[in-house]
Amino acid sequence: MNKYLLPSLCLMALTSPAQADGSALTLPTGTISAAASEADDSISLATPTSAGSRLGLSALETPASTDSLSGDRIRARGDRSIQDAVSRSAGISRTGTPGDGGTSLSARGFTGQSSVMQLYDGNRMYTGMGTVTFPVDTWAVERVDVLRGPASVLYGEGATGAVINTVPKKPFSGEIENHLRLGYGSFDRQQQALDSGGSLSDTLSYRLNLNRERSNGWIDRGDSSGDFVSAALRWQARDDLAFTLAHDYGDQNPMNYFGTPLIDGRLHKSLRDKNYNVRNDKQHYNDQWTRLTSQWQISDNLSASNELYYLKAQRRWQNAENYNFNSLGRQLTRSGNFGIGHQQEQVGDRQTFTFKHSLLGLDSQTLTGVDYNRIRFHMKSNSPFIDSFSNGQPVDLYHPAPGDFASDSPYRDQFKTTTRQMSVFAENRLQLSERWSLVSGVRRDYVHIDRDDLKDDSRSDKTLIGNNWKAGLVFAVTPDTSLYGQYSTSTDGVGGLISLSKSQQQFDLSSARQTEIGLKQMFWDQRGEWTLAAYHIVKKKLLTDVPGDPDLKQQVGQQSSNGLEASLDLQLPRAWQLQANAAIVRARYDDFQQDVDGVQVSRDGKRPVDVPRRTANLWLSKALDDDLRAGAGVRYVDARYADMANRNQLPSYTVVDAALSWKALPSTTLGLQLNNLFDRQYAQSQYNDGQQWILGEPRSFFVTADYTF
């Protein structure tokens, strides 16, 4: 790591200070200059964004489908998690379960942490065993940037369906401002939060966010808690040089809910609030992210940034997770006693340089960079997961006794891995003419994984290389309208990259390619904007079963998706606002074999699990007067399959939410959020091949009091 960091520091020491020109600094993701104390709710297609490019381009300048959600808008709508917020964006739906941290998403026909990448402040914690548990909530969010489609050229392997980048609130210059929130709602939900920031001196500014939430939960014994701290200190050493030290801490005990069992393949409403967990169940996540960022304007045409970071996560699960109903015996049994623990540490550094220059006599901007990561992952579990009850533990359907965790397999060390990753990347924007521009990029990733099996003291290793590129043309029809076309690639691991098993290590990365065209336009004096995107993605090198030998795998599978996405944002007369989007996707396996009880069955033509064909969102709001504002929204998700055979299906759902805010005093605002207004009982996701439906929260309210000083 030091060999990449030290040269940049030496260069900074030897080079004379550059003269500040007062122009905006174009920087890569994760090195964002000081901003106003609150996120601007009026994010538009002309707003620079971290999504789609590291060059700080606006959506109109980017040949890709992007979206940006302000933190203010997210909190005003009552979205408690990043996943809740981005699932209001076009074509993205929730698929999370406790096993993946409850954060998994589906986008463009691809699901899970290995295909939909989630970043925090432009940084990525490499996914171990398909689990992401950070960030904790939306209180400290300045905005969320969304990039749909393959993006490995920007962020490395694991970005085929989409990339979600959560940008935290930043230090800002000016008088210190404080924002205090108290909240209370259904199921004894409580919140105490603080947002404080401003200047400590002429050169020092800070931002501090604290959030504490507690709830009894909407199922029996469904207690949950979450604590989050986000702190940042910015030092403006010179006009052209700034450093920011940031630390984020999250500690979660989520409501441990593995779903409601189906009875004869049907959901019984009377079981909605039942808890089938064991008495000594566990679900606990602790995350810590520390980052030191430098931003340096070397000259009018050259800037540099460096980010050194240390990321740490500890996760623990223990429960009986599988519920199965026997129709013949009319008996519910509980099995799958899984005890799992993760310990993960990641140290990394990213150095980038941004140049403004001439290429073939044309205006050009180029970013080059290198990053390095070392990830240590330690897995504990009670594998091979032999339950004490060979046929499952009988459980009363309506009055389930908690019982205790029952496994004949001891909880012990399983394996450790050390993963070293290095990449070099470059991105360029070439202004071909007044209206035409070309945005291109390349990236090469080198990954080496060392695995120690702690059960039999064996060792294995694997080296993986990923090469990705993109090229996109943008045609500015008018200053407010652009057409684009793009070709991009991505690579995904056949499992969690840092936790690949011995058998998975023999395979290469899966690869995907996408062709996309689209239109973006601002109209009506920039009070309205709309986007349209069409795409085709083909992913190859999926692992499939070998016909005639279920114990062997072959990397020959293929999956594809085609889709359309559209969005509309209107600032209407009489203080009305409308945001709407819709998406349709046709996803299928083109070549896939699955072993079913020793028999190889083709899944060609089947839709992948957890992928809805259609999604749509609408939010309508109005300022009733200067101090009173109301809004309501509708979320629609089409039916999804829970198994590769496409036999078990989760029904579609439509959920209505509403929000009201009243500025009672100049410094005090009262709010009311109503979720699932019509108390719709619906399956948000599924578990155990669709035998358990993870239901959405029943109708609930949450009252807030915000005080600024």
XYZ file of C-alpha atoms in Angstrom:
709
model
C 0.000 0.000 0.000
C 2.720 2.463 0.955
C 4.367 2.229 -2.435
C 1.323 3.940 -3.935
C 0.751 6.440 -1.176
C 4.331 7.633 -0.625
C 5.025 8.815 -4.196
C 1.998 11.077 -4.133
C 3.021 12.538 -0.760
C 6.561 13.150 -2.004
C 5.229 14.848 -5.102
C 3.058 17.099 -2.947
C 6.089 18.064 -0.860
C 8.387 18.828 -3.813
C 5.973 20.717 -6.030
C 5.474 24.446 -5.493
C 2.020 25.587 -4.528
C -0.305 26.156 -7.451
C -2.352 29.278 -7.832
C -6.039 28.773 -7.170
C -8.177 29.828 -10.154
C -11.527 29.821 -8.404
C -12.953 27.227 -10.804
C -14.751 24.129 -9.706
C -12.501 21.197 -9.008
C -13.312 18.008 -10.865
C -12.533 15.087 -8.651
C -13.218 11.356 -8.536
C -15.775 9.682 -6.354
C -14.999 9.927 -2.654
C -13.158 13.257 -2.818
C -15.969 15.769 -2.770
C -15.307 19.374 -1.847
C -17.068 21.126 0.992
C -20.724 21.755 0.367
C -23.670 23.443 1.951
C -24.945 22.200 5.252
C -27.875 20.373 3.725
C -28.228 18.457 0.503
C -29.959 20.381 -2.280
C -33.333 18.820 -2.905
C -33.328 20.172 -6.449
C -30.908 17.651 -7.944
C -31.393 17.708 -11.718
C -29.946 16.210 -14.891
C -27.464 19.106 -14.944
C -26.121 18.403 -11.426
C -22.613 16.818 -11.263
C -22.825 13.311 -9.864
C -20.507 10.522 -8.789
C -22.648 7.970 -10.623
C -21.594 6.842 -14.069
C -18.193 8.525 -14.109
C -15.264 9.587 -11.926
C -14.929 12.795 -13.979
C -17.696 14.660 -12.160
C -20.018 14.708 -15.181
C -23.685 15.581 -15.004
C -26.354 13.087 -15.998
C -26.783 14.906 -19.330
C -23.080 14.405 -20.046
C -22.998 10.738 -18.988
C -23.740 7.932 -21.485
C -25.486 5.744 -18.924
C -28.689 5.495 -16.907
C -28.110 7.338 -13.629
C -30.147 8.740 -10.771
C -29.425 10.867 -7.689
C -31.611 10.993 -4.580
C -31.094 13.775 -2.058
C -30.907 12.887 1.610
C -33.574 15.463 2.423
C -36.022 13.829 0.041
C -35.218 10.349 1.349
C -35.866 11.353 4.963
C -38.995 13.361 4.078
C -40.521 10.247 2.523
C -39.787 8.186 5.630
C -37.322 5.745 4.039
C -35.416 4.123 6.915
C -32.738 2.333 4.877
C -30.747 2.902 1.712
C -32.498 -0.103 0.198
C -35.920 1.431 0.898
C -34.784 4.658 -0.751
C -33.218 3.243 -3.927
C -36.117 0.846 -4.512
C -38.088 3.981 -5.370
C -35.643 4.452 -8.250
C -36.445 2.999 -11.676
C -35.963 -0.739 -12.048
C -34.575 -1.537 -8.582
C -36.346 -3.749 -6.046
C -35.530 -5.201 -2.619
C -34.582 -8.874 -2.216
C -32.893 -8.719 1.191
C -32.979 -11.435 3.851
C -31.262 -11.688 7.264
C -28.636 -13.922 5.688
C -27.326 -11.147 3.421
C -27.738 -8.389 6.000
C -31.180 -7.510 4.635
C -29.561 -5.318 1.977
C -29.700 -7.343 -1.239
C -31.160 -5.641 -4.341
C -32.320 -6.621 -7.817
C -31.542 -4.536 -10.921
C -31.784 -5.246 -14.651
C -32.364 -8.960 -14.106
C -29.463 -9.530 -11.711
C -29.668 -9.934 -7.949
C -27.546 -10.073 -4.829
C -24.355 -8.510 -3.551
C -22.230 -10.128 -6.274
C -24.073 -8.285 -9.056
C -25.530 -5.115 -7.465
C -22.625 -3.301 -5.810
C -23.169 -1.014 -2.829
C -20.579 1.677 -1.987
C -20.200 4.119 0.878
C -18.603 7.449 -0.016
C -17.222 5.876 -3.179
C -15.525 3.050 -1.261
C -16.285 -0.629 -1.329
C -15.959 -3.206 1.402
C -15.365 -6.448 -0.462
C -18.297 -8.774 0.095
C -17.733 -11.836 2.238
C -20.311 -14.662 1.908
C -22.715 -12.343 0.085
C -23.274 -9.992 3.038
C -23.386 -6.183 3.275
C -24.372 -4.496 6.568
C -23.390 -0.840 6.072
C -24.570 1.943 6.211
C -27.031 1.543 9.075
C -29.689 4.165 8.273
C -30.395 7.312 6.236
C -29.894 10.032 8.855
C -26.328 10.941 7.805
C -26.972 10.650 4.055
C -26.335 13.663 1.835
C -27.387 11.855 -1.341
C -27.499 8.445 -2.990
C -26.178 8.049 -6.532
C -27.412 5.186 -8.708
C -25.754 3.793 -11.843
C -27.637 1.064 -13.689
C -25.909 -1.567 -15.745
C -22.354 -2.984 -15.816
C -19.798 -0.747 -14.101
C -16.737 -2.921 -13.395
C -14.644 -0.470 -15.409
C -15.239 2.014 -12.586
C -15.388 -0.162 -9.467
C -14.019 -3.625 -10.253
C -15.723 -7.017 -10.141
C -19.262 -7.344 -8.835
C -21.076 -4.576 -10.701
C -23.351 -5.992 -13.410
C -26.889 -4.957 -12.459
C -26.218 -1.598 -10.782
C -23.990 0.390 -8.433
C -25.410 2.231 -5.419
C -23.145 4.909 -3.896
C -24.227 6.417 -0.559
C -22.593 9.813 0.008
C -22.538 10.927 3.680
C -22.993 14.504 4.848
C -19.805 16.544 4.526
C -18.118 19.290 6.578
C -18.989 22.791 5.380
C -17.718 26.327 5.972
C -19.723 28.909 7.852
C -21.483 29.313 11.170
C -22.087 26.171 13.199
C -25.537 24.712 12.590
C -27.242 22.080 14.716
C -30.216 19.898 13.890
C -31.866 17.780 16.579
C -34.564 15.160 15.923
C -36.804 13.234 18.311
C -39.164 10.614 16.925
C -41.741 8.115 18.137
C -44.046 5.716 16.331
C -45.706 2.358 15.969
C -44.258 -0.690 17.707
C -42.616 1.615 20.239
C -40.143 2.869 17.651
C -37.920 5.625 19.078
C -35.309 7.881 17.511
C -32.864 10.427 18.900
C -30.600 12.083 16.328
C -28.202 15.020 15.982
C -26.615 16.688 12.957
C -24.001 19.341 13.708
C -21.528 21.071 11.416
C -19.740 24.254 10.477
C -16.409 26.058 10.837
C -14.191 25.696 13.874
C -11.656 28.175 12.464
C -10.667 29.735 9.158
C -9.173 26.418 8.026
C -11.030 23.780 10.057
C -14.611 22.605 9.550
C -16.473 19.562 10.801
C -19.596 17.426 10.519
C -21.010 15.187 13.238
C -24.060 12.949 12.920
C -25.450 10.737 15.686
C -28.489 8.496 15.387
C -30.001 6.044 17.861
C -33.080 3.952 17.076
C -34.994 1.347 19.086
C -38.145 -0.655 18.331
C -40.195 -3.537 19.746
C -40.864 -4.715 16.193
C -44.059 -5.841 14.528
C -43.571 -9.562 15.272
C -43.554 -11.124 18.726
C -40.176 -10.709 20.436
C -39.108 -8.539 17.491
C -36.889 -6.078 19.372
C -34.283 -4.208 17.334
C -31.687 -1.511 17.910
C -29.298 0.516 15.809
C -26.626 3.113 16.625
C -24.748 5.142 14.038
C -21.991 7.756 14.318
C -20.565 9.705 11.382
C -17.813 12.242 12.074
C -15.578 14.185 9.685
C -12.955 16.911 10.115
C -11.763 18.939 7.118
C -8.531 20.959 7.095
C -8.088 23.513 4.332
C -4.301 23.610 4.493
C -4.041 25.967 1.479
C -6.416 27.308 -1.100
C -5.400 24.421 -3.331
C -4.929 21.678 -0.747
C -7.403 20.068 1.688
C -7.451 16.996 3.929
C -10.497 15.260 5.404
C -10.426 12.677 8.173
C -13.690 10.746 8.546
C -14.859 7.922 10.766
C -18.198 6.094 10.607
C -19.421 3.580 13.172
C -22.499 1.388 13.061
C -23.826 -1.175 15.532
C -27.005 -3.097 14.713
C -29.223 -5.715 16.284
C -31.914 -5.991 13.576
C -35.293 -7.588 14.083
C -34.446 -11.266 13.594
C -37.152 -12.332 11.175
C -36.666 -15.189 8.703
C -40.149 -14.972 7.286
C -43.638 -16.329 7.745
C -44.173 -19.993 6.738
C -46.671 -20.901 4.031
C -49.408 -23.395 4.894
C -50.324 -25.639 1.958
C -48.552 -23.126 -0.255
C -50.651 -20.202 1.004
C -50.065 -17.314 3.378
C -52.331 -17.237 6.443
C -52.914 -13.703 7.716
C -53.226 -14.929 11.291
C -49.523 -15.876 11.292
C -48.326 -12.395 10.361
C -46.948 -11.461 13.769
C -45.697 -14.903 14.878
C -42.039 -15.381 15.802
C -40.564 -18.809 15.096
C -37.029 -17.989 16.276
C -35.215 -19.966 18.943
C -34.836 -18.394 22.379
C -31.080 -17.774 22.056
C -31.107 -16.417 18.506
C -28.437 -13.901 17.469
C -28.120 -11.295 14.754
C -25.535 -8.589 15.353
C -23.516 -6.380 12.982
C -20.696 -3.992 13.895
C -19.024 -1.880 11.183
C -16.289 0.744 11.320
C -14.981 2.832 8.406
C -12.040 5.257 8.729
C -10.841 7.360 5.775
C -8.157 10.008 5.187
C -8.708 11.942 1.976
C -6.484 14.545 0.329
C -7.530 16.875 -2.491
C -4.882 18.875 -4.322
C -5.281 21.306 -7.221
C -1.735 21.095 -8.570
C -2.358 23.522 -11.432
C -5.206 24.861 -13.497
C -5.179 21.661 -15.537
C -4.039 19.040 -13.058
C -5.573 17.804 -9.805
C -4.807 14.848 -7.559
C -6.621 12.978 -4.849
C -5.670 10.211 -2.475
C -7.809 8.175 -0.108
C -6.366 5.892 2.537
C -8.922 3.786 4.391
C -9.382 1.096 7.015
C -12.652 -0.865 7.099
C -13.733 -3.416 9.677
C -16.827 -5.573 10.115
C -17.946 -8.172 12.661
C -21.130 -10.165 12.086
C -22.856 -12.929 14.046
C -25.908 -15.098 13.311
C -27.497 -17.934 15.263
C -30.976 -19.296 14.620
C -33.117 -22.112 13.265
C -33.861 -20.578 9.874
C -35.987 -23.051 7.903
C -39.718 -23.615 8.456
C -41.501 -26.366 6.517
C -45.157 -27.374 6.739
C -46.032 -31.051 6.254
C -49.478 -31.217 4.651
C -49.968 -34.883 5.503
C -49.137 -34.589 9.189
C -50.437 -30.984 9.429
C -47.230 -30.163 11.292
C -44.772 -27.270 11.091
C -41.153 -28.239 11.661
C -38.166 -25.987 12.290
C -34.702 -26.916 11.005
C -31.529 -25.345 9.647
C -29.761 -24.498 12.908
C -27.057 -22.222 11.519
C -24.440 -20.459 13.644
C -22.190 -18.177 11.594
C -19.618 -15.500 12.408
C -17.617 -13.137 10.165
C -14.559 -11.084 11.035
C -13.303 -8.862 8.242
C -10.618 -6.180 7.946
C -9.716 -4.193 4.845
C -6.893 -1.715 4.286
C -6.746 0.168 1.021
C -5.467 3.191 -0.835
C -6.623 4.896 -4.025
C -4.582 7.509 -5.895
C -5.977 9.406 -8.871
C -4.865 12.232 -11.142
C -7.185 14.294 -13.336
C -5.812 16.124 -16.383
C -7.360 18.728 -18.653
C -5.531 18.637 -21.958
C -5.757 18.638 -25.726
C -6.022 15.389 -27.714
C -5.853 15.496 -31.511
C -6.622 19.182 -31.236
C -9.793 18.519 -29.210
C -10.639 19.390 -25.610
C -10.115 16.378 -23.409
C -10.229 15.384 -19.753
C -8.518 12.244 -18.464
C -8.455 10.546 -15.080
C -5.872 7.900 -14.259
C -5.551 5.990 -11.046
C -4.440 2.973 -9.115
C -5.919 1.308 -6.046
C -4.796 -1.420 -3.700
C -6.679 -3.435 -1.085
C -5.724 -6.111 1.393
C -8.699 -7.945 2.869
C -8.570 -10.449 5.702
C -11.665 -12.579 6.228
C -12.246 -15.100 9.026
C -15.221 -17.446 8.972
C -16.635 -19.376 11.917
C -19.677 -21.648 11.818
C -21.192 -24.916 12.948
C -20.658 -26.519 9.536
C -21.649 -29.182 8.435
C -24.833 -27.945 10.154
C -26.168 -31.239 11.526
C -29.364 -30.517 13.465
C -30.081 -32.271 16.727
C -33.560 -33.066 15.344
C -32.985 -35.232 12.275
C -36.506 -34.661 10.901
C -36.875 -31.118 12.146
C -38.161 -29.813 15.461
C -41.989 -29.723 15.716
C -43.331 -26.236 16.397
C -46.848 -25.161 17.273
C -48.087 -23.088 14.372
C -50.074 -20.537 16.390
C -48.257 -20.664 19.752
C -44.619 -21.404 18.869
C -42.434 -22.213 21.858
C -39.022 -20.585 21.386
C -36.879 -23.592 22.289
C -33.097 -23.490 22.049
C -30.554 -23.611 19.265
C -30.103 -27.338 18.557
C -27.089 -28.439 16.506
C -24.844 -31.498 16.821
C -22.108 -29.625 14.937
C -19.841 -27.443 17.102
C -19.329 -23.763 16.382
C -15.650 -23.460 15.375
C -13.145 -21.896 13.007
C -13.708 -22.850 9.372
C -11.309 -20.873 7.186
C -9.330 -17.686 6.789
C -8.532 -15.835 3.596
C -6.172 -13.027 2.710
C -7.047 -11.282 -0.527
C -4.798 -8.775 -2.267
C -6.303 -6.669 -4.992
C -4.650 -4.129 -7.243
C -6.078 -2.257 -10.205
C -5.087 0.413 -12.677
C -7.780 2.402 -14.415
C -8.309 5.342 -16.719
C -11.280 7.333 -17.956
C -11.480 9.982 -20.675
C -13.996 12.468 -22.008
C -13.212 13.773 -25.481
C -15.195 16.695 -26.900
C -15.479 15.638 -30.548
C -17.465 18.709 -31.550
C -19.780 21.257 -30.046
C -22.489 18.585 -29.670
C -20.679 15.244 -29.750
C -18.583 13.818 -26.915
C -16.980 10.435 -26.333
C -16.651 8.982 -22.821
C -14.451 5.897 -22.530
C -12.643 3.932 -19.856
C -10.473 0.892 -19.185
C -9.592 -1.030 -16.047
C -7.437 -4.023 -15.199
C -7.880 -5.820 -11.880
C -5.454 -8.284 -10.345
C -6.721 -10.345 -7.405
C -4.855 -13.019 -5.461
C -6.683 -15.074 -2.811
C -4.914 -17.195 -0.184
C -7.216 -19.532 1.707
C -6.377 -21.509 4.872
C -8.817 -24.279 5.730
C -8.692 -24.427 9.532
C -10.511 -27.767 9.781
C -7.941 -29.871 7.942
C -5.009 -27.415 7.855
C -4.970 -27.347 4.060
C -4.189 -24.350 1.876
C -5.183 -23.158 -1.546
C -4.790 -20.038 -3.620
C -6.129 -18.467 -6.773
C -5.185 -15.560 -9.016
C -7.929 -13.817 -10.969
C -7.550 -11.103 -13.591
C -10.375 -8.895 -14.793
C -10.215 -6.647 -17.852
C -13.083 -4.249 -18.477
C -13.817 -1.308 -20.733
C -16.566 1.037 -21.812
C -17.226 3.474 -24.627
C -20.147 5.834 -24.900
C -21.227 8.600 -27.279
C -23.312 11.571 -26.160
C -25.087 13.856 -28.620
C -26.298 17.174 -27.182
C -29.419 17.820 -29.245
C -29.893 21.052 -27.284
C -28.274 22.313 -24.061
C -31.113 20.566 -22.199
C -31.461 17.396 -24.278
C -29.007 14.581 -24.926
C -29.023 11.229 -26.715
C -26.490 8.545 -25.829
C -25.310 5.082 -26.676
C -22.908 2.968 -24.642
C -21.146 -0.395 -24.660
C -19.778 -1.579 -21.315
C -18.496 -4.753 -19.651
C -18.334 -6.213 -16.174
C -16.968 -9.194 -14.263
C -18.492 -11.018 -11.285
C -17.103 -13.702 -9.004
C -18.787 -17.098 -9.029
C -19.248 -16.544 -5.295
C -18.198 -13.953 -2.717
C -14.716 -13.102 -4.005
C -12.913 -13.066 -0.647
C -14.728 -16.194 0.571
C -14.425 -18.464 -2.474
C -14.434 -22.141 -1.549
C -11.760 -24.543 -2.784
C -14.076 -25.810 -5.498
C -15.013 -22.266 -6.595
C -11.363 -21.232 -6.834
C -10.833 -23.384 -9.924
C -13.127 -21.152 -11.987
C -12.637 -17.775 -13.641
C -14.709 -14.647 -13.182
C -18.069 -14.492 -14.880
C -18.272 -11.815 -17.565
C -21.045 -9.594 -18.868
C -21.486 -7.070 -21.646
C -24.172 -4.444 -22.160
C -25.430 -2.354 -25.042
C -27.541 0.642 -23.987
C -29.185 3.612 -25.672
C -31.076 6.425 -24.017
C -32.570 9.906 -24.008
C -32.447 12.570 -21.280
C -34.199 15.920 -21.393
C -34.992 18.933 -19.266
C -37.994 20.951 -20.450
C -40.558 23.567 -19.434
C -37.869 26.056 -18.355
C -36.127 23.210 -16.493
C -39.164 22.583 -14.299
C -39.507 19.133 -15.806
C -37.200 16.349 -16.859
C -37.575 12.852 -18.223
C -35.303 9.953 -19.144
C -35.654 6.815 -21.232
C -33.182 3.928 -21.466
C -33.166 0.602 -23.353
C -30.545 -2.086 -22.754
C -29.417 -5.615 -23.564
C -27.130 -7.540 -21.178
C -25.553 -10.968 -21.663
C -23.704 -12.638 -18.793
C -21.558 -15.695 -19.494
C -19.510 -18.231 -17.544
C -22.164 -19.107 -14.983
C -21.597 -22.265 -12.961
C -23.947 -25.069 -13.973
C -24.189 -28.735 -12.996
C -22.478 -31.313 -15.217
C -25.048 -33.686 -16.793
C -24.676 -37.145 -15.296
C -22.427 -36.027 -12.436
C -24.109 -33.784 -9.853
C -20.885 -33.439 -7.885
C -19.164 -31.539 -10.691
C -19.664 -28.017 -12.043
C -18.865 -26.463 -15.383
C -18.572 -22.785 -16.241
C -20.671 -22.657 -19.390
C -23.932 -21.090 -18.255
C -25.419 -17.955 -19.754
C -28.044 -15.449 -18.624
C -29.466 -12.439 -20.452
C -31.852 -9.547 -19.921
C -33.524 -6.871 -22.040
C -35.352 -3.929 -20.618
C -36.785 -0.427 -20.733
C -36.615 2.220 -17.977
C -38.349 5.581 -17.888
C -38.540 8.384 -15.325
C -40.360 11.717 -15.032
C -39.853 14.641 -12.626
C -42.185 17.660 -12.742
C -42.384 20.921 -10.797
C -46.047 21.717 -11.388
C -48.028 24.949 -10.845
C -49.548 25.662 -7.448
C -46.522 24.096 -5.691
C -47.205 20.536 -6.851
C -44.313 18.128 -7.446
C -44.423 14.769 -9.191
C -41.776 12.054 -9.475
C -42.598 8.857 -11.348
C -40.730 5.980 -12.946
C -41.391 2.575 -14.453
C -39.299 -0.315 -15.713
C -39.839 -3.559 -17.545
C -37.269 -6.332 -17.884
C -37.237 -9.681 -19.690
C -34.648 -11.798 -17.908
C -33.949 -15.465 -18.615
C -31.432 -18.258 -18.400
C -30.140 -19.034 -21.870
C -28.027 -22.018 -20.864
C -28.310 -23.450 -17.363
C -28.431 -26.953 -15.872
C -29.590 -27.663 -12.332
C -29.275 -30.897 -10.385
C -32.620 -32.014 -8.935
C -32.374 -35.193 -6.850
C -29.538 -36.482 -9.021
C -31.242 -35.615 -12.304
C -29.956 -32.810 -14.558
C -32.778 -30.456 -15.494
C -32.468 -27.663 -18.029
C -33.553 -24.219 -16.812
C -33.221 -22.626 -20.249
C -35.864 -19.965 -20.705
C -36.665 -19.720 -16.988
C -36.656 -16.374 -15.196
C -33.976 -15.913 -12.481
C -35.090 -15.925 -8.854
C -36.316 -12.647 -7.264
C -36.532 -10.739 -10.573
C -39.836 -8.866 -11.182
C -40.801 -8.135 -14.786
C -42.291 -4.756 -13.976
C -41.732 -2.149 -11.287
C -43.147 1.355 -10.915
C -43.037 4.214 -8.438
C -44.883 7.491 -8.023
C -44.602 10.288 -5.470
C -46.841 13.358 -5.459
C -46.322 16.244 -3.050
C -47.694 19.736 -2.520
C -46.795 22.769 -0.461
C -50.188 23.612 1.094
C -48.768 26.922 2.333
C -45.376 28.317 3.333
C -45.180 26.092 6.401
C -47.224 22.993 5.527
C -46.301 20.272 3.027
C -47.911 16.907 2.253
C -46.944 14.013 0.020
C -47.957 10.481 -0.886
C -46.377 7.746 -2.933
C -47.149 4.392 -4.549
C -44.680 1.545 -4.998
C -45.468 -1.386 -7.355
C -43.437 -4.593 -7.709
C -44.520 -7.373 -10.058
C -44.632 -11.083 -9.211
C -41.303 -12.882 -8.734
C -40.232 -16.514 -8.737
C -38.682 -18.106 -5.646
C -37.073 -21.071 -7.401
C -35.244 -21.782 -10.652
C -38.042 -24.085 -11.829
C -40.410 -21.066 -11.755
C -43.030 -23.012 -9.766
C -43.108 -21.031 -6.504
C -44.191 -17.456 -7.055
C -44.406 -14.397 -4.847
C -47.408 -12.241 -5.795
C -47.133 -8.660 -6.958
C -47.774 -5.863 -4.490
C -48.718 -2.205 -4.376
C -47.915 -0.179 -1.267
C -48.962 3.395 -0.479
C -46.991 5.699 1.849
C -47.681 9.273 2.930
C -45.901 12.098 4.737
C -46.798 15.465 6.278
C -44.544 18.222 7.619
C -45.450 21.440 9.419
C -43.046 24.226 10.302
C -44.690 25.131 13.589
C -42.010 27.663 14.581
C -39.081 29.237 12.734
C -36.741 26.642 14.250
C -39.163 23.755 14.840
C -40.706 21.362 12.318
C -43.166 18.579 13.122
C -43.525 15.598 10.813
C -45.808 12.605 10.333
C -44.913 9.573 8.220
C -47.435 6.869 7.364
C -46.087 3.635 5.893
C -48.191 0.975 4.168
C -51.219 3.216 4.530
C -53.774 0.558 3.546
C -52.089 -2.181 5.615
C -51.279 -4.336 2.606
C -49.973 -7.782 3.534
C -47.277 -8.535 0.970
C -44.084 -10.511 0.440
C -41.123 -8.185 0.107
C -38.738 -11.122 -0.426
C -38.504 -14.840 0.308
C -36.435 -17.517 2.025
C -36.072 -21.298 1.913
C -37.008 -21.568 -1.798
C -40.196 -19.617 -1.249
C -41.486 -21.639 1.709
C -41.123 -18.520 3.882
C -42.279 -15.079 2.863
C -40.474 -12.117 4.363
C -43.394 -9.752 4.730
C -43.300 -6.003 4.532
C -44.027 -3.985 7.659
C -47.729 -3.526 8.507
C -49.319 -0.098 8.568
C -47.335 2.158 10.863
C -46.857 5.787 11.782
C -43.868 7.801 12.912
C -43.993 11.297 14.416
C -40.900 13.531 14.373
C -39.946 16.825 15.973
C -36.990 18.647 14.398
C -35.290 21.599 16.077
C -32.511 23.672 14.503
C -30.257 26.053 16.373
